[in-house]
Short mmCIF file of C-alpha atoms and ligand atoms in Angstrom, two decimals:
data_model
loop_
_atom_site.label_atom_id
_atom_site.label_comp_id
_atom_site.label_asym_id
_atom_site.label_seq_id
_atom_site.Cartn_x
_atom_site.Cartn_y
_atom_site.Cartn_z
CA MET X 94 25.62 -26.35 8.88
CA VAL X 95 25.63 -22.49 9.62
CA THR X 96 26.19 -21.09 13.12
CA LEU X 97 24.47 -17.85 13.99
CA GLY X 98 25.87 -16.78 17.36
CA GLY X 99 25.45 -13.14 17.93
CA ARG X 100 22.80 -13.03 15.20
CA THR X 101 19.16 -12.27 15.41
CA ALA X 102 16.21 -13.80 13.47
CA LEU X 103 12.60 -13.43 13.01
CA VAL X 104 10.33 -16.14 12.02
CA THR X 105 6.64 -15.79 11.05
CA GLY X 106 4.04 -18.32 11.69
CA ALA X 107 6.22 -19.71 14.49
CA SER X 108 3.53 -21.02 16.66
CA SER X 109 3.30 -24.34 14.76
CA GLY X 110 4.74 -26.73 12.01
CA ILE X 111 7.39 -25.63 9.88
CA GLY X 112 7.68 -22.22 11.58
CA ALA X 113 8.03 -23.72 15.01
CA ALA X 114 10.72 -26.15 13.63
CA VAL X 115 12.73 -23.27 12.02
CA ALA X 116 12.53 -21.28 15.00
CA GLU X 117 13.98 -24.09 17.19
CA ALA X 118 16.76 -24.74 14.71
CA LEU X 119 17.74 -21.18 14.34
CA ALA X 120 17.76 -20.97 18.16
CA ARG X 121 19.84 -24.19 18.26
CA SER X 122 22.23 -22.64 16.05
CA GLY X 123 22.82 -19.59 18.22
CA ALA X 124 20.47 -17.08 17.01
CA ARG X 125 18.48 -14.90 19.07
CA VAL X 126 14.97 -15.71 17.74
CA GLY X 127 11.75 -13.49 17.40
CA LEU X 128 8.66 -15.46 17.05
CA VAL X 129 5.47 -14.05 15.25
CA ALA X 130 1.92 -15.64 15.04
CA ARG X 131 -1.50 -15.12 16.32
CA ARG X 132 -1.81 -17.74 19.05
CA LYS X 133 -0.16 -16.49 22.20
CA ASP X 134 -0.27 -19.84 24.00
CA ARG X 135 1.12 -21.63 21.24
CA LEU X 136 3.94 -19.15 20.82
CA GLU X 137 4.90 -19.41 24.46
CA GLN X 138 5.44 -23.22 24.18
CA VAL X 139 7.83 -22.67 21.25
CA LEU X 140 9.35 -19.78 22.98
CA ALA X 141 10.15 -21.92 25.91
CA ARG X 142 12.12 -24.60 23.69
CA CYS X 143 13.92 -21.52 21.87
CA ARG X 144 15.10 -20.13 25.14
CA GLU X 145 16.75 -23.47 26.17
CA HIS X 146 19.24 -22.74 23.57
CA SER X 147 18.87 -18.87 23.12
CA PRO X 148 17.75 -17.47 26.30
CA ASP X 149 17.18 -13.87 24.82
CA SER X 150 14.49 -15.05 22.26
CA ALA X 151 11.04 -13.14 22.23
CA MET X 152 7.86 -13.34 20.81
CA TRP X 153 5.06 -10.93 19.27
CA ALA X 154 1.37 -12.10 19.00
CA ALA X 155 0.15 -10.41 15.84
CA ASP X 156 -2.33 -10.97 12.92
CA LEU X 157 0.00 -10.68 9.83
CA ALA X 158 -3.06 -10.37 7.70
CA ASP X 159 -3.40 -7.03 9.06
CA LEU X 160 -1.38 -5.28 6.58
CA ASP X 161 -1.48 -1.96 8.40
CA GLY X 162 0.08 -3.43 11.23
CA VAL X 163 3.16 -5.00 9.67
CA ALA X 164 5.59 -2.00 9.40
CA GLY X 165 4.86 -1.14 13.15
CA LEU X 166 5.67 -4.69 14.12
CA ALA X 167 8.87 -4.67 12.24
CA ALA X 168 9.99 -1.42 13.98
CA GLU X 169 8.96 -2.80 17.38
CA VAL X 170 11.16 -6.01 16.68
CA GLU X 171 14.23 -3.94 15.44
CA ARG X 172 13.95 -1.74 18.60
CA ALA X 173 13.72 -4.73 20.96
CA PHE X 174 16.77 -6.70 19.08
CA GLY X 175 18.71 -3.76 17.74
CA ALA X 176 18.47 -5.48 14.43
CA VAL X 177 17.19 -8.25 12.32
CA ASP X 178 19.88 -10.28 10.56
CA VAL X 179 17.61 -13.16 9.37
CA LEU X 180 13.98 -13.07 8.37
CA VAL X 181 11.94 -16.13 7.76
CA ASN X 182 8.52 -15.42 6.03
CA ASN X 183 6.79 -18.56 6.90
CA ALA X 184 3.41 -17.66 7.98
CA GLY X 185 0.74 -18.89 5.26
CA MET X 186 -2.63 -20.34 4.85
CA PRO X 187 -3.92 -23.04 2.45
CA LYS X 188 -7.01 -22.56 0.02
CA ARG X 189 -7.96 -26.04 -0.99
CA ARG X 190 -11.00 -25.31 -3.11
CA ARG X 191 -11.74 -25.91 -6.88
CA VAL X 192 -11.68 -22.80 -8.89
CA GLN X 193 -15.66 -23.26 -9.35
CA ASP X 194 -16.07 -22.82 -5.82
CA LEU X 195 -13.74 -19.97 -5.22
CA ALA X 196 -14.97 -16.46 -4.46
CA PRO X 197 -12.81 -13.27 -5.23
CA ALA X 198 -12.67 -12.52 -1.47
CA ASP X 199 -10.96 -16.07 -1.12
CA ALA X 200 -8.20 -15.16 -3.50
CA GLU X 201 -7.55 -11.88 -1.94
CA GLU X 202 -7.51 -13.42 1.50
CA VAL X 203 -4.82 -15.94 0.65
CA MET X 204 -3.00 -13.30 -1.20
CA ARG X 205 -2.88 -10.88 1.72
CA LEU X 206 -1.41 -13.22 4.14
CA ASN X 207 0.85 -15.27 1.82
CA TYR X 208 2.27 -12.49 -0.52
CA LEU X 209 1.29 -9.15 0.63
CA SER X 210 2.26 -9.46 4.19
CA PRO X 211 5.74 -11.12 3.67
CA VAL X 212 6.48 -8.38 1.14
CA ARG X 213 5.54 -5.73 3.69
CA LEU X 214 7.67 -7.12 6.40
CA THR X 215 10.59 -7.56 4.04
CA LEU X 216 10.47 -3.90 2.77
CA ALA X 217 10.08 -2.86 6.18
CA LEU X 218 13.27 -4.61 7.46
CA LEU X 219 15.32 -4.42 4.07
CA PRO X 220 16.80 -0.92 4.64
CA GLY X 221 18.30 -2.00 7.80
CA MET X 222 19.97 -4.87 6.36
CA VAL X 223 21.30 -2.92 3.40
CA ALA X 224 22.67 -0.18 5.69
CA ARG X 225 24.57 -2.97 7.77
CA GLY X 226 25.64 -4.71 4.74
CA HIS X 227 24.32 -7.87 6.07
CA GLY X 228 21.12 -9.78 5.83
CA ARG X 229 19.27 -12.81 4.94
CA LEU X 230 15.81 -12.88 3.56
CA VAL X 231 14.06 -16.46 3.44
CA ALA X 232 10.55 -17.12 2.01
CA VAL X 233 8.82 -20.48 2.87
CA GLY X 234 6.97 -20.94 -0.60
CA SER X 235 5.70 -24.31 -1.81
CA VAL X 236 6.20 -26.49 -4.77
CA ALA X 237 2.73 -25.24 -5.67
CA ALA X 238 4.52 -22.08 -6.83
CA ARG X 239 6.26 -23.96 -9.75
CA LEU X 240 3.71 -26.87 -10.28
CA GLY X 241 0.07 -25.55 -10.31
CA PRO X 242 -1.51 -28.06 -8.17
CA PRO X 243 -5.22 -29.01 -8.72
CA HIS X 244 -7.97 -27.30 -6.59
CA GLU X 245 -5.27 -24.86 -5.27
CA ALA X 246 -5.45 -22.11 -7.73
CA ALA X 247 -5.47 -19.33 -5.14
CA TYR X 248 -2.78 -20.69 -2.96
CA ALA X 249 -0.61 -21.75 -5.81
CA ALA X 250 -0.88 -18.06 -7.22
CA SER X 251 0.15 -16.55 -3.85
CA LYS X 252 3.25 -18.92 -3.66
CA ALA X 253 4.18 -18.32 -7.27
CA ALA X 254 3.90 -14.30 -6.51
CA LEU X 255 6.08 -14.65 -3.49
CA THR X 256 8.63 -16.78 -5.38
CA ALA X 257 8.78 -14.42 -8.40
CA PHE X 258 9.21 -11.35 -6.00
CA TRP X 259 11.92 -13.26 -4.28
CA GLU X 260 13.68 -14.15 -7.46
CA SER X 261 13.90 -10.59 -8.75
CA MET X 262 14.83 -9.46 -5.18
CA ALA X 263 18.05 -11.91 -5.27
CA VAL X 264 19.26 -10.21 -8.25
CA ASP X 265 18.49 -6.41 -7.05
CA LEU X 266 20.43 -7.25 -3.97
CA ASP X 267 23.51 -8.56 -5.57
CA GLY X 268 26.59 -6.90 -3.84
CA THR X 269 24.61 -5.39 -1.08
CA GLY X 270 25.52 -8.39 1.47
CA VAL X 271 21.82 -9.25 1.72
CA ARG X 272 21.02 -12.62 0.54
CA VAL X 273 17.88 -14.16 -0.74
CA HIS X 274 16.67 -17.69 -0.33
CA VAL X 275 13.18 -19.56 -0.92
CA VAL X 276 12.33 -23.06 0.36
CA GLN X 277 9.88 -24.95 -1.71
CA PRO X 278 8.26 -27.80 0.61
CA ALA X 279 5.76 -30.20 -0.19
CA LEU X 280 3.71 -32.94 1.88
CA ILE X 281 5.07 -31.84 5.14
CA THR X 282 3.15 -33.51 7.96
CA GLY X 283 2.96 -32.91 11.66
CA THR X 284 1.81 -29.32 10.70
CA GLU X 285 -1.90 -27.86 10.86
CA LEU X 286 -2.04 -27.10 6.97
CA PHE X 287 -3.72 -29.98 5.96
CA THR X 288 -6.27 -30.03 8.78
CA LEU X 289 -7.50 -26.58 8.98
CA PRO X 290 -11.28 -25.88 8.58
CA GLY X 291 -12.70 -24.27 5.34
CA ASN X 292 -10.41 -26.51 3.03
CA GLU X 293 -11.10 -29.58 0.98
CA GLU X 294 -9.36 -32.87 1.96
CA PRO X 295 -6.00 -32.98 0.28
CA LEU X 296 -5.92 -34.59 -2.96
CA SER X 297 -2.58 -35.97 -2.42
CA ASP X 298 -1.98 -38.89 -0.10
CA VAL X 299 -0.22 -36.93 2.88
CA SER X 300 0.11 -40.42 4.85
CA GLU X 301 3.99 -40.37 3.85
CA GLY X 302 4.83 -36.77 4.38
CA ARG X 303 8.16 -35.46 5.72
CA PRO X 304 8.67 -33.85 8.88
CA PRO X 305 8.73 -30.18 9.27
CA GLN X 306 12.39 -30.63 10.72
CA GLU X 307 13.41 -31.44 7.11
CA VAL X 308 12.48 -27.78 5.93
CA ALA X 309 14.14 -26.42 8.99
CA GLU X 310 17.50 -28.33 7.91
CA ALA X 311 16.91 -26.98 4.29
CA VAL X 312 16.54 -23.45 5.70
CA LEU X 313 19.84 -23.60 7.72
CA ASP X 314 21.57 -25.15 4.66
CA LEU X 315 20.23 -22.27 2.57
CA LEU X 316 21.57 -19.70 5.14
CA GLY X 317 25.17 -21.30 4.84
CA SER X 318 25.15 -21.17 1.00
CA GLU X 319 24.82 -18.90 -2.08
CA ARG X 320 21.99 -21.00 -3.34
CA PHE X 321 18.58 -19.33 -4.11
CA GLU X 322 16.17 -22.31 -3.98
CA GLN X 323 15.67 -25.63 -2.48
CA TYR X 324 12.98 -28.13 -2.70
CA VAL X 325 11.90 -30.39 0.17
CA PRO X 326 11.78 -33.27 -0.53
CA GLY X 327 14.50 -32.73 -3.11
CA TRP X 328 13.10 -34.96 -5.87
CA PHE X 329 10.37 -32.37 -6.82
CA HIS X 330 13.28 -30.39 -8.37
CA GLU X 331 13.22 -33.10 -11.19
CA MET X 332 9.33 -32.78 -11.55
CA THR X 333 9.80 -28.84 -11.98
CA ALA X 334 12.38 -29.80 -14.66
CA GLY X 335 10.03 -32.01 -16.35
CA LYS X 336 7.33 -29.53 -16.37
CA ALA X 337 9.64 -27.00 -17.97
CA ALA X 338 10.74 -29.35 -20.78
CA ASP X 339 7.02 -29.97 -21.85
CA VAL X 340 4.23 -27.92 -19.99
CA ASP X 341 1.51 -29.28 -22.03
CA ALA X 342 2.60 -32.92 -21.28
CA PHE X 343 2.76 -31.78 -17.61
CA VAL X 344 -0.94 -30.24 -17.58
CA ALA X 345 -2.31 -33.45 -19.17
CA GLY X 346 -0.64 -35.69 -16.75
CA VAL X 347 -2.07 -33.40 -13.83
CA LYS X 348 -5.72 -33.84 -15.24
CA GLU X 349 -5.34 -37.61 -15.69
CA TRP X 350 -3.78 -37.84 -12.09
CA THR X 351 -6.81 -35.61 -10.57
CA ARG X 352 -9.42 -37.48 -12.46
CA ASP X 353 -7.99 -40.79 -10.91
CA ARG X 354 -8.20 -39.17 -7.47
CA LEU X 355 -11.60 -37.90 -7.53
CA ARG X 356 -13.05 -41.52 -9.09
CA PRO X 357 -15.23 -42.78 -6.58
N1 NAP Z 450 2.91 -28.49 5.24
C1 NAP Z 450 3.12 -28.63 4.12
O1 NAP Z 450 3.11 -29.48 3.40
C2 NAP Z 450 3.52 -27.22 3.19
C3 NAP Z 450 3.90 -27.41 1.97
C4 NAP Z 450 4.31 -26.24 1.09
C5 NAP Z 450 4.35 -24.99 1.93
N2 NAP Z 450 4.17 -24.98 3.12
C6 NAP Z 450 3.93 -23.57 3.79
O2 NAP Z 450 4.79 -23.84 4.95
C7 NAP Z 450 4.40 -22.66 5.72
C8 NAP Z 450 3.93 -23.16 7.18
O3 NAP Z 450 2.97 -24.02 7.17
P1 NAP Z 450 2.76 -25.47 8.02
O4 NAP Z 450 2.63 -26.39 7.22
O5 NAP Z 450 3.75 -25.33 8.90
O6 NAP Z 450 1.33 -24.96 8.50
P2 NAP Z 450 0.71 -24.46 10.04
O7 NAP Z 450 0.87 -25.47 10.94
O8 NAP Z 450 -0.68 -24.14 9.67
O9 NAP Z 450 1.47 -23.15 10.14
C9 NAP Z 450 1.07 -21.92 9.79
C10 NAP Z 450 1.54 -20.87 10.66
O10 NAP Z 450 1.15 -19.46 10.08
C11 NAP Z 450 0.71 -18.87 11.27
N3 NAP Z 450 -0.52 -18.03 10.70
C12 NAP Z 450 -1.75 -18.28 10.04
N4 NAP Z 450 -2.41 -17.11 9.83
C13 NAP Z 450 -1.85 -16.05 10.34
C14 NAP Z 450 -1.77 -14.70 10.65
N5 NAP Z 450 -3.01 -14.36 9.94
N6 NAP Z 450 -1.03 -13.98 11.20
C15 NAP Z 450 0.08 -14.52 11.82
N7 NAP Z 450 0.37 -15.68 11.71
C16 NAP Z 450 -0.46 -16.59 10.94
C17 NAP Z 450 0.02 -19.90 12.11
O11 NAP Z 450 -0.05 -19.47 13.44
P3 NAP Z 450 -1.39 -18.91 14.05
O12 NAP Z 450 -2.66 -19.76 13.79
O13 NAP Z 450 -1.12 -19.00 15.69
O14 NAP Z 450 -1.57 -17.53 13.73
C18 NAP Z 450 1.13 -20.82 11.94
O15 NAP Z 450 2.04 -20.71 13.03
C19 NAP Z 450 3.03 -21.88 5.11
O16 NAP Z 450 3.48 -20.79 4.43
C20 NAP Z 450 2.74 -23.13 4.12
O17 NAP Z 450 2.15 -22.46 2.94
C21 NAP Z 450 3.67 -26.10 3.76
#
């Protein structure tokens, strides 16, 4: 596994779930970690755990959906840390709602946090990485980016946009020393994603989900590799390959699965 002694890392959405697990794993690997999210009290708890391994870690309470504040936040972190070597864009929100129940503002809200905000943060920190000839840009996407799950059109589109941006960016940055990775999780429990208000109950059975630490391990694996994308759990990779081989059969299968799940 990768060691990050002397490196700095910024993790968004670090107050709970996957982001908290990733921040702690990065701190254990020796990185000085910066944590961002809105809830100060929750960030303080995660920061205390990170400081057990990496005492100079720090936190910033910020609303990343406020796009006008994102570049200022990036500049503040760079000033405090000197540089950001690893950026993990993890903050995100669900939007579990049938498309018939979706308002335009819902789609815009989820796109703002899940896509536009990470793009702004990345573009703000990228010049420093390119100038130093070193950097790692990680996105926490979702299998929804590749599989178009039911009742999640707005969410899936935001993660697909993020993944597409990351894929092109990986090619553009070839030879710069800045590497680009995306981790695509599914059914990770012990996070708040499946219980946040304003969302339908998940259609999938989340009782046998995987812990956020598995995503953190995948992020550390990716950071030590040249690989672009990793699914957690890994078997979703085969599902995306099956979809690519026959999209019509895949969509027909998902319709059937959804009808079964909704049957009283
Ligand atoms: N759990 C899964 O099965 C799963 C599957 C695929 C992808 N993901 C992705 O993994 C990422 C983390 O999700 P999670 O499952 O760990 O859920 P979570 O526990 O709800 O974590 C979401 C994080 O994002 C932060 N956040 C939300 N809105 C924010 C805002 N406006 N400004 C700043 N931070 C904000 C939250 O902190 P505050 O509320 O304190 O701001 C929290 O730290 C998300 O991008 C999600 O889409 C999760």
